[in-house]
Structures are given as C-alpha cells and as structure tokens.
PDB file of C-alpha atoms in Angstrom:
ATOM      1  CA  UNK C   1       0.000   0.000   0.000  1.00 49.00           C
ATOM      2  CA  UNK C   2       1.751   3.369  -1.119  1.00 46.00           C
ATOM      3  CA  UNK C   3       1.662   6.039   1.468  1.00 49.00           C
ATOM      4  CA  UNK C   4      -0.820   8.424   1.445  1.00 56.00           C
ATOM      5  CA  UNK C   5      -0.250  12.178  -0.309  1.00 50.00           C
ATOM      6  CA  UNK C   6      -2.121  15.526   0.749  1.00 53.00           C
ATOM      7  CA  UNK C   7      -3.418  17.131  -1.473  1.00 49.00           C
ATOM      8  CA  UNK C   8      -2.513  20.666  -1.784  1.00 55.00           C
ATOM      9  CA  UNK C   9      -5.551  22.770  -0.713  1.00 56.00           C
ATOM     10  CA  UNK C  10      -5.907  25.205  -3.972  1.00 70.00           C
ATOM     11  CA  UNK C  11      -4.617  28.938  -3.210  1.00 73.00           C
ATOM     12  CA  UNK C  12      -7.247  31.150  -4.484  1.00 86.00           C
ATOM     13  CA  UNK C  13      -6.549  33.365  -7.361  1.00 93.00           C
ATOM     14  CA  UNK C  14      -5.240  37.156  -7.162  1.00 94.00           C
ATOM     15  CA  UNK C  15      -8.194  39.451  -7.875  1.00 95.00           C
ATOM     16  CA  UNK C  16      -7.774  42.241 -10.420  1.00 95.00           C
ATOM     17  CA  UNK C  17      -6.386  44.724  -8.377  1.00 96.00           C
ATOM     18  CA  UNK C  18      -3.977  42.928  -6.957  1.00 94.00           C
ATOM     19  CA  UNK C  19      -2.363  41.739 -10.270  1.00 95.00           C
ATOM     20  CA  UNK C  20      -2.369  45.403 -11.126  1.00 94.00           C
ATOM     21  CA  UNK C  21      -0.595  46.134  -8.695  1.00 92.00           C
ATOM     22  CA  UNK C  22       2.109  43.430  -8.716  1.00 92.00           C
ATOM     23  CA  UNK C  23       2.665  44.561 -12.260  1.00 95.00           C
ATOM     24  CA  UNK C  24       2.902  48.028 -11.456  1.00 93.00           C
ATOM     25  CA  UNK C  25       5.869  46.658  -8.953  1.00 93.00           C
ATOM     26  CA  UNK C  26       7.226  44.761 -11.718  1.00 94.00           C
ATOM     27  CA  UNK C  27       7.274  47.537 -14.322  1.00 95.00           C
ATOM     28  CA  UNK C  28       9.323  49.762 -11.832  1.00 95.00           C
ATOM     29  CA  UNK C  29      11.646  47.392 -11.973  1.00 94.00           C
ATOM     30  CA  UNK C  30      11.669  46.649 -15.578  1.00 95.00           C
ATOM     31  CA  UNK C  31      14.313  49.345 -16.505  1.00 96.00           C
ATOM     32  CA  UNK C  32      18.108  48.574 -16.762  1.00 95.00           C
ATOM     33  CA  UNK C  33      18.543  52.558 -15.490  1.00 97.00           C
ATOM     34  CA  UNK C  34      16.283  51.630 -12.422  1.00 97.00           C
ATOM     35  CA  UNK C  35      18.788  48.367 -11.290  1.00 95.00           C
ATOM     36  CA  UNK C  36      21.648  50.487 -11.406  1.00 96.00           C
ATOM     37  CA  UNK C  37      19.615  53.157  -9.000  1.00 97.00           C
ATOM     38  CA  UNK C  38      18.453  50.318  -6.998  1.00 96.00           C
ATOM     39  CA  UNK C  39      22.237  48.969  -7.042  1.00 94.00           C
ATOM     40  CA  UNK C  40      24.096  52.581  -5.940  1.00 97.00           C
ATOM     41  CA  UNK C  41      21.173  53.063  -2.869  1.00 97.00           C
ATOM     42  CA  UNK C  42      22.306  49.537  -1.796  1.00 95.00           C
ATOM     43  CA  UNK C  43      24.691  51.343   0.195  1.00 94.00           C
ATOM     44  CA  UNK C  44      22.267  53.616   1.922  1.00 96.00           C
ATOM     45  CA  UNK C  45      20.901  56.860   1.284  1.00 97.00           C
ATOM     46  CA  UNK C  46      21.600  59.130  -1.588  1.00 98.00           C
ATOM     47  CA  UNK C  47      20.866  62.552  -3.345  1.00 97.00           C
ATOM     48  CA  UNK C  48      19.689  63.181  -7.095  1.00 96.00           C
ATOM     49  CA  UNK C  49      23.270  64.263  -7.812  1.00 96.00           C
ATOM     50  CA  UNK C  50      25.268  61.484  -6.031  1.00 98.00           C
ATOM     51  CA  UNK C  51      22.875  59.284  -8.049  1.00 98.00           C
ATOM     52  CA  UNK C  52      23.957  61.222 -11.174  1.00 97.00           C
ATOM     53  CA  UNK C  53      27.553  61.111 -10.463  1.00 98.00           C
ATOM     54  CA  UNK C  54      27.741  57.345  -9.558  1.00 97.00           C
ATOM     55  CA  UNK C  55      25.575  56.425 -12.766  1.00 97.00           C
ATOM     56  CA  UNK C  56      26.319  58.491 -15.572  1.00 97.00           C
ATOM     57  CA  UNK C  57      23.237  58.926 -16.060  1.00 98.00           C
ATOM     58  CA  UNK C  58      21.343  62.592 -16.571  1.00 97.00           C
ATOM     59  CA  UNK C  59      19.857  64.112 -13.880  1.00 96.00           C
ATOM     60  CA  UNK C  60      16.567  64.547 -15.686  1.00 97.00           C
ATOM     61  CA  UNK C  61      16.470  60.709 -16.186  1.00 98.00           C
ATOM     62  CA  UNK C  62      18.077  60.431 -12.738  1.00 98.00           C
ATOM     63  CA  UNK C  63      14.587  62.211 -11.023  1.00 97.00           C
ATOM     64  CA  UNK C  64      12.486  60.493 -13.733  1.00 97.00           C
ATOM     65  CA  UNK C  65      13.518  56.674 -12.234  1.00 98.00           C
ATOM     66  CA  UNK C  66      13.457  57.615  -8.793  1.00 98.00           C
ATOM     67  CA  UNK C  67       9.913  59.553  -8.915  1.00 97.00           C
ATOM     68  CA  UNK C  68       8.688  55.827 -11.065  1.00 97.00           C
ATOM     69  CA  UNK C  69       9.980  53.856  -8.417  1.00 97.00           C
ATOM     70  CA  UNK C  70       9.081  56.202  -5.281  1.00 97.00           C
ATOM     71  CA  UNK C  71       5.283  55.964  -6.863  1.00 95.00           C
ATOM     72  CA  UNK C  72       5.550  52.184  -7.030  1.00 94.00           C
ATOM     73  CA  UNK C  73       6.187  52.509  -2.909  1.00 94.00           C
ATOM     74  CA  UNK C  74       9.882  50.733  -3.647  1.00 96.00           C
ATOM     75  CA  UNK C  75      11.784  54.040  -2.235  1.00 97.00           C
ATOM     76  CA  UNK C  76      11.661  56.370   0.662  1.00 97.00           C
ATOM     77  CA  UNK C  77      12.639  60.178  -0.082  1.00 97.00           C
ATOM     78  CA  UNK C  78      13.604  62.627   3.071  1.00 96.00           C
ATOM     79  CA  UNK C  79      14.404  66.161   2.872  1.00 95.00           C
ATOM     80  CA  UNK C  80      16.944  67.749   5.026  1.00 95.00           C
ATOM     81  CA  UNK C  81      16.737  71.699   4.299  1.00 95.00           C
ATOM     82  CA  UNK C  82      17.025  71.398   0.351  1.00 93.00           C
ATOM     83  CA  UNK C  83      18.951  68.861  -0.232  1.00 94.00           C
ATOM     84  CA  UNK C  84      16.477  65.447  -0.946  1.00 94.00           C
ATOM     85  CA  UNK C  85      17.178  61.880  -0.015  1.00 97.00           C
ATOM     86  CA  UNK C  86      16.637  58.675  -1.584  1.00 98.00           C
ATOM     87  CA  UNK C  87      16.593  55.201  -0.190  1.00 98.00           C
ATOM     88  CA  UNK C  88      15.044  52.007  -0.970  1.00 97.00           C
ATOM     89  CA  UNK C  89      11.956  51.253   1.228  1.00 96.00           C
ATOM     90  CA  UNK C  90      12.664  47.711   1.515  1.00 91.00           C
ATOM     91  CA  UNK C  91      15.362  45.295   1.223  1.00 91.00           C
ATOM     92  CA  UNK C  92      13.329  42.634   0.476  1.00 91.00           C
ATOM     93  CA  UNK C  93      13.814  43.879  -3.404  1.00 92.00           C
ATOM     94  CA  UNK C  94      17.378  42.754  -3.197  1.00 92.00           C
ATOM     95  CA  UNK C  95      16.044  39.355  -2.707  1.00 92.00           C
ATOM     96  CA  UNK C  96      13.979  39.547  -5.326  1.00 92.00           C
ATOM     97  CA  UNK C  97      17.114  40.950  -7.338  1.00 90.00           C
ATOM     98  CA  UNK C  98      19.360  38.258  -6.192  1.00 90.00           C
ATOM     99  CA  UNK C  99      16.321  35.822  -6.984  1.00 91.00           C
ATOM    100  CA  UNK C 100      16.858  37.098 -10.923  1.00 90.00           C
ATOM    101  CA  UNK C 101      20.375  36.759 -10.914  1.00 88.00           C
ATOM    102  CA  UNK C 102      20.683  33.410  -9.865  1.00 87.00           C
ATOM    103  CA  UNK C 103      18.429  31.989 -12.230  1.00 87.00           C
ATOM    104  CA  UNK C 104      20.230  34.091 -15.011  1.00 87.00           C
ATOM    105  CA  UNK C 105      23.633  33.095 -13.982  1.00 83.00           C
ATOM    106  CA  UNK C 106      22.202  29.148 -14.024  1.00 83.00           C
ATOM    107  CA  UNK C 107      21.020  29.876 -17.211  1.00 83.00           C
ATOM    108  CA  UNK C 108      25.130  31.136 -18.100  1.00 78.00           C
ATOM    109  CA  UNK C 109      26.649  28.536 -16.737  1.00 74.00           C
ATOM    110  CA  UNK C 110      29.848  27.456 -19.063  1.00 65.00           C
ATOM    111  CA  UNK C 111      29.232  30.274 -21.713  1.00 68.00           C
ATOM    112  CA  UNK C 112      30.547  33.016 -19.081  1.00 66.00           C
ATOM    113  CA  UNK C 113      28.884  35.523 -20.875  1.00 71.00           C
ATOM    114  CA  UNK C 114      27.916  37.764 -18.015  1.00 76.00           C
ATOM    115  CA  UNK C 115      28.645  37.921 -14.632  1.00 74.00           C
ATOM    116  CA  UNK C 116      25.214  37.983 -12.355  1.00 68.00           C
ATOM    117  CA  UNK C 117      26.959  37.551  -8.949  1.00 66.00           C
ATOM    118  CA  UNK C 118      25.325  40.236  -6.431  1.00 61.00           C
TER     119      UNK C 118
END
C-alpha cells in the first residue's frame, strides 16, 4: 500500500487589483537605469546628484527613475533643508534581485557571458 499524499488545498486566485498592482511593482523594476539606482542606494541613502555622479546617467532621467519607483512605494525620499534623499523602502527587493540573478547566472553557466553575482 503506497503512502498516502495531501493534497494541496488550492490557493485562491489574485483578484484584479492585486495583479495590477504586482505589475505596477514589476514595471518599476523593468528598466536597466532603475537596477543600477536600486544597485548605488544599496549602500544607503543618496541625493539626485550622487545618483547622477555614480551612474552616468542625466539628472533629468536620474529624477524620472526615482519619482517611477518612489510611486511604485519601492523608495523612501527625506528632505533635510534642500537637499532630498533617496533610499530604498525595503530590502526585500534585493532578494527579489538576487532571486533574478541566480536563475540568469544558471542559465550562463559554461558560456561566461555575463557575470550575475550580487
């Protein structure tokens, strides 16, 4: 006699909303310009013209990415005076990075291609 197996009590679907707003989430994370953002506040805190500095990028693209991902709820901003802050709101989006970037690197393995390590 084989040993008995649970069955999996089904996990009810995500309504409408909710998908909308996991793909909202997704899409502020869908921008190579974004990761690099998300990559320099890694390391805490930063202004729009660190950001700048440490990217390359422009500074209007610079406030464009951070104001996309600040609306998706992925950063925090503080002002001091005038000078504005940027950090990410939680870390938990590293694990979804590092999540990314160790299926990509499986997906590498022996070509060497790229280098996903985080």
């Amino acid at each position: 006699m084989s040993p008995k197996v649970k069955s999996r009590s089904k996990k009810t679907k995500l309504s409408a909303e909710a998908l909308a707003l996991v793909a909202e989430t997704f899409r502020a994370l869908s921008d190579a310009g974004r990761l690099a953002l998300l990559q320099e506040l890694k390391e805490g805190e930063r202004m729009v013209g660190e950001l700048v500095e440490a990217t390359g990028m422009g500074q209007a693209s610079v406030s464009k990415h951070l104001k996309t991902m600040f609306d998706a709820g992925l950063l925090s901003r503080r002002k001091e005076g005038v000078k504005v802050f940027y950090g990410v709101k939680d870390e938990l989006v590293f694990a979804l990075c590092r999540l990314v970037c160790g299926k990509l690197d499986g997906d590498q393995k022996g070509r060497g291609e790229v280098d996903f390590s985080i």
